[in-house]
mmCIF file of C-alpha atoms in Angstrom:
data_model
loop_
_atom_site.group_PDB
_atom_site.id
_atom_site.type_symbol
_atom_site.label_atom_id
_atom_site.label_comp_id
_atom_site.label_asym_id
_atom_site.label_seq_id
_atom_site.Cartn_x
_atom_site.Cartn_y
_atom_site.Cartn_z
ATOM 1 C CA MET A 1 8.160 -23.487 -16.441
ATOM 2 C CA PHE A 2 8.809 -20.009 -15.279
ATOM 3 C CA SER A 3 11.023 -17.613 -16.898
ATOM 4 C CA ARG A 4 14.318 -16.739 -14.923
ATOM 5 C CA ASP A 5 15.299 -13.461 -17.166
ATOM 6 C CA ILE A 6 16.011 -10.826 -14.978
ATOM 7 C CA SER A 7 17.229 -8.306 -17.345
ATOM 8 C CA ALA A 8 14.403 -6.351 -17.387
ATOM 9 C CA PHE A 9 14.462 -5.783 -13.816
ATOM 10 C CA ILE A 10 17.943 -4.519 -13.228
ATOM 11 C CA ILE A 11 18.288 -1.179 -11.836
ATOM 12 C CA THR A 12 20.859 1.274 -13.256
ATOM 13 C CA LYS A 13 19.732 4.757 -12.097
ATOM 14 C CA MET A 14 18.493 5.186 -8.551
ATOM 15 C CA PRO A 15 19.832 7.243 -5.702
ATOM 16 C CA VAL A 16 22.054 4.684 -3.442
ATOM 17 C CA THR A 17 21.332 5.468 0.081
ATOM 18 C CA THR A 18 19.954 3.797 3.633
ATOM 19 C CA SER A 19 20.417 6.837 5.460
ATOM 20 C CA LYS A 20 17.515 8.236 7.614
ATOM 21 C CA GLY A 21 15.634 11.179 5.807
ATOM 22 C CA ASN A 22 12.433 11.707 4.329
ATOM 23 C CA PHE A 23 12.012 9.215 1.048
ATOM 24 C CA GLY A 24 8.559 9.874 -0.568
ATOM 25 C CA PRO A 25 6.866 10.493 -2.492
ATOM 26 C CA ARG A 26 3.731 9.392 -0.230
ATOM 27 C CA GLU A 27 1.366 9.715 -3.166
ATOM 28 C CA VAL A 28 1.079 8.772 -6.787
ATOM 29 C CA GLU A 29 -1.010 11.299 -9.276
ATOM 30 C CA LEU A 30 -3.594 8.885 -11.456
ATOM 31 C CA SER A 31 -4.198 9.647 -14.768
ATOM 32 C CA ASN A 32 -7.132 11.855 -14.040
ATOM 33 C CA TYR A 33 -4.881 13.817 -11.885
ATOM 34 C CA VAL A 34 -6.811 12.231 -8.558
ATOM 35 C CA LYS A 35 -3.897 11.700 -5.941
ATOM 36 C CA MET A 36 -3.763 8.396 -4.248
ATOM 37 C CA PRO A 37 -1.642 7.330 -1.319
ATOM 38 C CA ILE A 38 0.965 4.717 -2.113
ATOM 39 C CA LEU A 39 0.978 3.009 1.050
ATOM 40 C CA GLY A 40 -2.581 1.609 2.366
ATOM 41 C CA LEU A 41 -4.282 -0.968 4.559
ATOM 42 C CA GLY A 42 -5.555 -4.184 2.774
ATOM 43 C CA THR A 43 -8.821 -5.871 4.654
ATOM 44 C CA SER A 44 -9.203 -9.160 2.818
ATOM 45 C CA HIS A 45 -11.023 -11.641 4.784
ATOM 46 C CA SER A 46 -8.325 -14.059 4.700
ATOM 47 C CA GLY A 47 -6.925 -13.992 8.265
ATOM 48 C CA GLY A 48 -9.682 -12.399 9.790
ATOM 49 C CA TYR A 49 -10.667 -8.569 10.575
ATOM 50 C CA SER A 50 -9.702 -6.688 13.441
ATOM 51 C CA GLN A 51 -11.561 -3.483 13.900
ATOM 52 C CA GLU A 52 -8.646 -2.176 16.542
ATOM 53 C CA ALA A 53 -6.081 -2.653 13.714
ATOM 54 C CA VAL A 54 -8.114 -0.556 11.286
ATOM 55 C CA VAL A 55 -8.570 2.132 14.041
ATOM 56 C CA TYR A 56 -4.952 2.160 14.938
ATOM 57 C CA ALA A 57 -4.165 2.491 11.366
ATOM 58 C CA LEU A 58 -5.886 5.450 10.685
ATOM 59 C CA LYS A 59 -5.463 7.216 14.346
ATOM 60 C CA ASN A 60 -1.882 6.498 14.967
ATOM 61 C CA CYS A 61 -0.163 5.432 11.937
ATOM 62 C CA ASN A 62 -1.640 7.868 9.574
ATOM 63 C CA TYR A 63 -2.794 5.404 7.002
ATOM 64 C CA ARG A 64 -4.976 7.455 4.522
ATOM 65 C CA LEU A 65 -5.863 4.470 2.100
ATOM 66 C CA ILE A 66 -8.032 1.414 2.967
ATOM 67 C CA ASP A 67 -8.646 -1.172 0.473
ATOM 68 C CA THR A 68 -11.918 -3.474 0.622
ATOM 69 C CA ALA A 69 -14.274 -5.359 -1.250
ATOM 70 C CA LYS A 70 -17.982 -6.650 -1.105
ATOM 71 C CA ARG A 71 -16.566 -9.957 -0.787
ATOM 72 C CA TYR A 72 -14.478 -9.694 2.155
ATOM 73 C CA GLY A 73 -17.688 -9.088 3.936
ATOM 74 C CA CYS A 74 -16.124 -6.456 6.143
ATOM 75 C CA GLU A 75 -17.426 -3.263 4.591
ATOM 76 C CA GLU A 76 -19.918 -2.426 7.474
ATOM 77 C CA PHE A 77 -17.392 -2.996 10.054
ATOM 78 C CA LEU A 78 -15.228 -0.456 8.328
ATOM 79 C CA GLN A 79 -17.488 2.280 8.612
ATOM 80 C CA CYS A 80 -17.518 1.834 12.196
ATOM 81 C CA ALA A 81 -13.853 1.760 12.072
ATOM 82 C CA ILE A 82 -13.606 4.867 10.323
ATOM 83 C CA HIS A 83 -16.164 6.908 12.558
ATOM 84 C CA LEU A 84 -14.197 5.665 15.610
ATOM 85 C CA SER A 85 -10.721 6.442 14.130
ATOM 86 C CA GLY A 86 -12.174 10.490 14.187
ATOM 87 C CA VAL A 87 -10.513 10.947 10.896
ATOM 88 C CA PRO A 88 -12.493 13.026 8.556
ATOM 89 C CA ARG A 89 -14.047 11.158 5.403
ATOM 90 C CA GLU A 90 -12.651 13.553 2.989
ATOM 91 C CA ASN A 91 -9.094 12.609 4.497
ATOM 92 C CA ILE A 92 -9.570 8.758 3.814
ATOM 93 C CA PHE A 93 -8.850 7.328 0.159
ATOM 94 C CA LEU A 94 -11.466 4.605 0.337
ATOM 95 C CA THR A 95 -11.416 1.745 -2.512
ATOM 96 C CA SER A 96 -14.027 -1.162 -2.803
ATOM 97 C CA LYS A 97 -14.679 -3.795 -5.411
ATOM 98 C CA LEU A 98 -17.440 -5.261 -7.583
ATOM 99 C CA TRP A 99 -17.715 -8.881 -7.053
ATOM 100 C CA CYS A 100 -18.248 -10.979 -10.302
ATOM 101 C CA THR A 101 -21.967 -12.107 -9.441
ATOM 102 C CA ASP A 102 -23.010 -8.691 -9.431
ATOM 103 C CA TYR A 103 -21.425 -7.715 -12.869
ATOM 104 C CA GLY A 104 -24.073 -6.676 -15.549
ATOM 105 C CA ALA A 105 -26.008 -3.652 -16.879
ATOM 106 C CA SER A 106 -28.900 -4.436 -14.437
ATOM 107 C CA THR A 107 -26.975 -5.300 -11.423
ATOM 108 C CA THR A 108 -23.774 -3.184 -10.996
ATOM 109 C CA ARG A 109 -25.310 -0.175 -10.086
ATOM 110 C CA GLU A 110 -27.330 -1.766 -7.227
ATOM 111 C CA ALA A 111 -24.192 -3.474 -5.882
ATOM 112 C CA PHE A 112 -22.139 -0.219 -6.000
ATOM 113 C CA TYR A 113 -24.721 1.707 -3.740
ATOM 114 C CA GLY A 114 -25.018 -1.216 -1.598
ATOM 115 C CA SER A 115 -21.222 -0.919 -0.916
ATOM 116 C CA LEU A 116 -21.720 3.027 -0.105
ATOM 117 C CA ASN A 117 -24.432 1.995 2.249
ATOM 118 C CA ARG A 118 -22.478 -0.667 4.274
ATOM 119 C CA LEU A 119 -19.585 1.753 4.142
ATOM 120 C CA GLY A 120 -21.666 4.728 5.331
ATOM 121 C CA VAL A 121 -20.340 7.137 2.532
ATOM 122 C CA ASP A 122 -21.978 8.710 -0.391
ATOM 123 C CA TYR A 123 -18.899 8.258 -2.774
ATOM 124 C CA LEU A 124 -15.812 6.135 -3.297
ATOM 125 C CA ASP A 125 -12.363 7.296 -4.353
ATOM 126 C CA LEU A 126 -11.774 4.129 -6.073
ATOM 127 C CA PHE A 127 -14.210 1.382 -7.450
ATOM 128 C CA MET A 128 -12.983 -1.719 -9.356
ATOM 129 C CA LEU A 129 -13.980 -4.936 -10.806
ATOM 130 C CA HIS A 130 -12.621 -7.701 -8.518
ATOM 131 C CA TRP A 131 -12.017 -10.203 -11.585
ATOM 132 C CA PRO A 132 -12.002 -10.526 -15.135
ATOM 133 C CA HIS A 133 -14.619 -13.441 -14.757
ATOM 134 C CA VAL A 134 -18.159 -13.838 -14.655
ATOM 135 C CA PRO A 135 -20.402 -16.709 -13.536
ATOM 136 C CA SER A 136 -20.770 -19.734 -15.781
ATOM 137 C CA SER A 137 -24.383 -19.001 -16.206
ATOM 138 C CA CYS A 138 -23.702 -15.730 -18.188
ATOM 139 C CA LEU A 139 -24.056 -16.401 -21.941
ATOM 140 C CA ASP A 140 -21.771 -13.882 -23.216
ATOM 141 C CA LYS A 141 -18.682 -13.200 -20.765
ATOM 142 C CA TYR A 142 -17.545 -10.273 -22.878
ATOM 143 C CA LYS A 143 -20.473 -8.663 -23.388
ATOM 144 C CA THR A 144 -21.207 -8.998 -19.653
ATOM 145 C CA LEU A 145 -17.831 -7.384 -18.722
ATOM 146 C CA GLU A 146 -17.932 -4.605 -21.175
ATOM 147 C CA GLU A 147 -21.485 -3.677 -19.829
ATOM 148 C CA THR A 148 -20.269 -3.702 -16.416
ATOM 149 C CA TRP A 149 -17.450 -1.527 -17.267
ATOM 150 C CA ARG A 150 -19.796 0.850 -18.893
ATOM 151 C CA GLU A 151 -21.752 1.229 -15.623
ATOM 152 C CA LEU A 152 -18.800 2.210 -13.696
ATOM 153 C CA GLU A 153 -17.799 4.605 -16.436
ATOM 154 C CA LEU A 154 -21.280 6.115 -15.738
ATOM 155 C CA LEU A 155 -20.679 6.228 -12.168
ATOM 156 C CA TYR A 156 -17.397 8.035 -12.621
ATOM 157 C CA ASP A 157 -18.929 10.475 -14.756
ATOM 158 C CA ARG A 158 -21.605 11.285 -12.380
ATOM 159 C CA GLY A 159 -18.998 11.862 -9.587
ATOM 160 C CA MET A 160 -19.890 8.968 -7.511
ATOM 161 C CA CYS A 161 -16.306 7.640 -7.435
ATOM 162 C CA ARG A 162 -13.278 9.576 -8.145
ATOM 163 C CA ALA A 163 -11.477 6.870 -10.135
ATOM 164 C CA ILE A 164 -12.303 3.405 -11.713
ATOM 165 C CA GLY A 165 -10.264 0.314 -11.965
ATOM 166 C CA VAL A 166 -9.782 -3.333 -12.312
ATOM 167 C CA SER A 167 -8.161 -6.004 -10.243
ATOM 168 C CA ASN A 168 -6.405 -8.937 -11.441
ATOM 169 C CA TYR A 169 -6.365 -8.173 -15.108
ATOM 170 C CA ASP A 170 -3.421 -9.126 -17.301
ATOM 171 C CA VAL A 171 -2.590 -7.431 -20.375
ATOM 172 C CA ASP A 172 -4.972 -9.384 -22.801
ATOM 173 C CA ASP A 173 -7.587 -8.685 -20.176
ATOM 174 C CA LEU A 174 -6.663 -4.979 -20.057
ATOM 175 C CA GLU A 175 -6.376 -4.661 -24.047
ATOM 176 C CA ARG A 176 -9.883 -6.396 -24.479
ATOM 177 C CA LEU A 177 -11.367 -3.882 -22.002
ATOM 178 C CA MET A 178 -9.654 -0.880 -23.753
ATOM 179 C CA ASP A 179 -10.875 -1.808 -27.043
ATOM 180 C CA ASN A 180 -14.604 -0.739 -26.034
ATOM 181 C CA ALA A 181 -13.923 1.577 -23.239
ATOM 182 C CA SER A 182 -14.354 5.303 -23.004
ATOM 183 C CA VAL A 183 -12.452 5.951 -19.775
ATOM 184 C CA THR A 184 -8.975 3.921 -19.560
ATOM 185 C CA PRO A 185 -8.858 2.012 -15.986
ATOM 186 C CA HIS A 186 -7.389 4.344 -13.381
ATOM 187 C CA VAL A 187 -5.938 1.470 -11.408
ATOM 188 C CA ASN A 188 -5.007 -2.276 -12.019
ATOM 189 C CA GLN A 189 -4.649 -4.020 -8.673
ATOM 190 C CA VAL A 190 -2.550 -7.563 -8.944
ATOM 191 C CA GLU A 191 -0.519 -9.788 -6.905
ATOM 192 C CA PHE A 192 2.931 -7.999 -6.562
ATOM 193 C CA HIS A 193 6.030 -9.114 -4.612
ATOM 194 C CA PRO A 194 9.744 -10.092 -5.247
ATOM 195 C CA PHE A 195 8.549 -13.496 -6.440
ATOM 196 C CA GLN A 196 5.501 -12.097 -8.954
ATOM 197 C CA ASN A 197 7.023 -8.914 -10.592
ATOM 198 C CA PRO A 198 5.157 -9.139 -13.955
ATOM 199 C CA MET A 199 7.494 -6.565 -16.315
ATOM 200 C CA GLU A 200 5.007 -6.881 -19.346
ATOM 201 C CA LEU A 201 2.085 -5.942 -17.264
ATOM 202 C CA ARG A 202 4.128 -3.177 -15.595
ATOM 203 C CA GLU A 203 5.307 -1.836 -19.010
ATOM 204 C CA PHE A 204 1.847 -2.250 -20.900
ATOM 205 C CA CYS A 205 0.421 -0.135 -17.521
ATOM 206 C CA ASN A 206 2.584 2.237 -17.466
ATOM 207 C CA GLU A 207 2.414 3.000 -21.409
ATOM 208 C CA ASN A 208 -1.368 3.363 -20.948
ATOM 209 C CA ARG A 209 -1.074 5.438 -17.613
ATOM 210 C CA ILE A 210 -2.569 2.539 -15.633
ATOM 211 C CA GLN A 211 -1.426 2.760 -11.933
ATOM 212 C CA MET A 212 -0.320 -0.593 -10.587
ATOM 213 C CA GLU A 213 -1.041 -1.434 -7.110
ATOM 214 C CA GLY A 214 0.134 -4.664 -5.604
ATOM 215 C CA TYR A 215 -1.555 -6.948 -2.717
ATOM 216 C CA CYS A 216 0.131 -9.411 -0.932
ATOM 217 C CA PRO A 217 3.508 -7.474 -0.586
ATOM 218 C CA LEU A 218 4.936 -9.940 2.018
ATOM 219 C CA GLY A 219 3.793 -13.010 -0.157
ATOM 220 C CA LYS A 220 1.735 -13.914 2.758
ATOM 221 C CA GLY A 221 4.606 -14.380 4.874
ATOM 222 C CA LYS A 222 6.222 -16.630 2.566
ATOM 223 C CA LEU A 223 9.218 -14.076 1.670
ATOM 224 C CA LEU A 224 9.782 -12.891 5.340
ATOM 225 C CA ASP A 225 12.534 -15.958 5.540
ATOM 226 C CA GLU A 226 13.974 -15.640 2.290
ATOM 227 C CA LYS A 227 17.544 -15.234 2.553
ATOM 228 C CA ALA A 228 17.941 -12.359 0.092
ATOM 229 C CA VAL A 229 15.420 -10.563 2.134
ATOM 230 C CA LEU A 230 17.072 -11.280 5.254
ATOM 231 C CA ARG A 231 20.455 -10.097 3.925
ATOM 232 C CA VAL A 232 19.004 -6.622 2.681
ATOM 233 C CA ALA A 233 17.201 -6.427 5.949
ATOM 234 C CA LYS A 234 20.419 -7.200 8.131
ATOM 235 C CA ARG A 235 22.434 -4.662 5.899
ATOM 236 C CA CYS A 236 19.682 -1.818 6.199
ATOM 237 C CA GLY A 237 18.972 -2.427 9.881
ATOM 238 C CA ARG A 238 15.289 -2.971 9.058
ATOM 239 C CA THR A 239 12.749 -5.818 9.256
ATOM 240 C CA PRO A 240 12.172 -7.993 6.487
ATOM 241 C CA ALA A 241 8.504 -6.971 6.067
ATOM 242 C CA GLN A 242 9.809 -3.362 5.866
ATOM 243 C CA ILE A 243 12.144 -4.219 3.043
ATOM 244 C CA LEU A 244 9.393 -5.624 1.193
ATOM 245 C CA VAL A 245 7.200 -2.787 1.512
ATOM 246 C CA ARG A 246 9.651 -0.652 0.661
ATOM 247 C CA TRP A 247 10.821 -2.375 -2.483
ATOM 248 C CA SER A 248 7.372 -2.294 -3.841
ATOM 249 C CA ILE A 249 6.901 1.363 -3.092
ATOM 250 C CA GLN A 250 10.289 2.076 -4.808
ATOM 251 C CA ASN A 251 8.802 0.345 -7.936
ATOM 252 C CA LYS A 252 6.154 2.859 -7.811
ATOM 253 C CA ILE A 253 3.496 0.344 -7.036
ATOM 254 C CA ILE A 254 0.828 1.386 -4.509
ATOM 255 C CA THR A 255 1.303 -1.334 -1.649
ATOM 256 C CA ILE A 256 -1.475 -2.443 0.566
ATOM 257 C CA PRO A 257 -0.125 -4.854 3.467
ATOM 258 C CA LYS A 258 -2.610 -6.489 5.581
ATOM 259 C CA SER A 259 -2.439 -7.222 9.260
ATOM 260 C CA THR A 260 -4.775 -7.687 12.138
ATOM 261 C CA GLN A 261 -1.776 -7.075 14.582
ATOM 262 C CA MET A 262 -1.262 -3.403 15.672
ATOM 263 C CA LYS A 263 2.292 -3.568 15.564
ATOM 264 C CA ARG A 264 2.637 -5.118 12.326
ATOM 265 C CA VAL A 265 0.672 -2.312 11.209
ATOM 266 C CA LYS A 266 2.783 0.120 12.380
ATOM 267 C CA GLU A 267 5.994 -1.753 11.311
ATOM 268 C CA ASN A 268 4.695 -1.812 7.613
ATOM 269 C CA CYS A 269 4.118 1.913 7.396
ATOM 270 C CA GLU A 270 7.836 2.989 8.902
ATOM 271 C CA VAL A 271 9.234 2.970 5.227
ATOM 272 C CA PHE A 272 9.600 6.519 4.286
ATOM 273 C CA ASP A 273 12.629 7.264 6.513
ATOM 274 C CA PHE A 274 15.052 5.094 4.256
ATOM 275 C CA GLN A 275 15.411 3.629 0.779
ATOM 276 C CA LEU A 276 16.949 0.931 -0.906
ATOM 277 C CA SER A 277 20.085 1.043 -2.998
ATOM 278 C CA ASP A 278 20.444 -0.037 -6.627
ATOM 279 C CA ASP A 279 22.066 -3.215 -5.424
ATOM 280 C CA GLU A 280 19.616 -3.846 -2.688
ATOM 281 C CA MET A 281 16.861 -3.603 -5.231
ATOM 282 C CA ASN A 282 18.366 -5.792 -7.653
ATOM 283 C CA ILE A 283 18.866 -8.518 -4.851
ATOM 284 C CA LEU A 284 15.314 -8.750 -4.577
ATOM 285 C CA ASN A 285 14.670 -8.514 -8.144
ATOM 286 C CA TYR A 286 16.610 -11.643 -8.771
ATOM 287 C CA LEU A 287 13.939 -13.339 -7.023
ATOM 288 C CA HIS A 288 11.363 -13.029 -9.572
ATOM 289 C CA ASP A 289 10.210 -16.484 -10.894
ATOM 290 C CA GLY A 290 6.516 -15.864 -11.703
ATOM 291 C CA ARG A 291 5.346 -17.531 -8.616
ATOM 292 C CA LYS A 292 2.018 -16.570 -7.319
ATOM 293 C CA ILE A 293 0.841 -16.837 -3.566
ATOM 294 C CA VAL A 294 -3.008 -16.327 -4.204
ATOM 295 C CA ASP A 295 -4.154 -19.653 -5.900
ATOM 296 C CA ALA A 296 -6.562 -18.455 -8.699
ATOM 297 C CA SER A 297 -7.190 -21.748 -10.361
ATOM 298 C CA ASN A 298 -10.472 -22.389 -8.380
ATOM 299 C CA ILE A 299 -11.831 -18.759 -8.938
ATOM 300 C CA GLN A 300 -14.375 -19.870 -11.055
ATOM 301 C CA GLU A 301 -15.729 -22.369 -8.800
ATOM 302 C CA LYS A 302 -15.758 -19.492 -6.156
ATOM 303 C CA ILE A 303 -17.734 -17.444 -8.357
ATOM 304 C CA ASP A 304 -20.159 -20.151 -9.218
ATOM 305 C CA SER A 305 -20.694 -21.025 -5.534
ATOM 306 C CA CYS A 306 -23.319 -20.069 -3.054
ATOM 307 C CA LEU A 307 -20.719 -19.188 -0.527
ATOM 308 C CA PRO A 308 -21.649 -15.895 1.340
ATOM 309 C CA ASP A 309 -19.259 -12.554 1.295
ATOM 310 C CA GLY A 310 -17.012 -12.822 4.197
ATOM 311 C CA TYR A 311 -17.111 -16.629 4.163
ATOM 312 C CA LYS A 312 -13.558 -17.114 5.128
ATOM 313 C CA LEU A 313 -14.418 -14.997 8.398
ATOM 314 C CA LYS A 314 -17.063 -17.507 9.228
ATOM 315 C CA LEU A 315 -15.370 -20.316 8.513
ATOM 316 C CA ALA A 316 -12.332 -19.566 10.516
ATOM 317 C CA ASN A 317 -15.002 -18.511 13.544
ATOM 318 C CA CYS A 318 -13.165 -15.240 13.119
ATOM 319 C CA GLU A 319 -16.342 -12.855 12.666
ATOM 320 C CA PRO A 320 -14.837 -9.754 13.995
ATOM 321 C CA LYS A 321 -16.059 -8.746 17.625
ATOM 322 C CA MET A 322 -17.276 -5.162 17.120
ATOM 323 C CA THR A 323 -17.460 -2.096 19.306
ATOM 324 C CA TYR A 324 -20.348 -0.521 17.776
ATOM 325 C CA CYS A 325 -20.296 3.443 17.545
ATOM 326 C CA ASN A 326 -23.713 5.625 17.674
ATOM 327 C CA ARG A 327 -23.623 5.657 13.644
ATOM 328 C CA CYS A 328 -23.963 1.885 13.580
#
């Protein structure tokens, strides 16, 4: 049974306004003083991939954070999209993730350079471990995770990535990693939306200067028809999606909504000219019940399977139709 205790979520000190203006900040500073955009574009293979949407996000909507992963199967497509956008590489905060089957002292570095090659870049701004799990064939899970993190530390020390982090780690996972780490993760990317607002994890990350990043800010669409969200949206004269993205940003969570539709990409980024009042934030905070949209119950099965990277694109018969540039 999920706890319904929301006392920790109640906001008592925040400017109360929904008037138009410039309500930032648009960047957060990581513990190593690297600045990371607070809003970005997700590119998970669920629901397909659109090169046009990525180019539009970069060129027309001023997105400067792109989140991807080897597992999504679209790194090579992003190389073309970034080039076609005309936005210089140094102006894009590019992040990717290491898939669990590549964990280990002898395989991590090769997989990292594989991501660089597919993306057509010579460094990453952020490189993360995708899950705190290893293949069942690994004899020592925690030794493998420790060795893998050490490889990320070496890549960071050598300047191959500006920051390193983890994804889908809870407090116990972070504590175990930090016990043997030289570098504390700069970022922890987790599912985050009003249904899933993990205060214990947020407090732990805040205490240890680990920046939280949230995926599925719209709950894969399940929150868009929620009565409380609709009520706040009507009050503010905004769309439900904009309310949800703004709520995450005001919680100081780096937020990476995903869409393959250009109009949605534009809608999701128009959130810096208003802000939610204390009351409006609390209305959404009350929705927390610990519910997750992403089903991780079969993650071990997926890790042990022979499914190829980007398999959801292929199974859905929606591999992207590419407009190739000269570099590709």
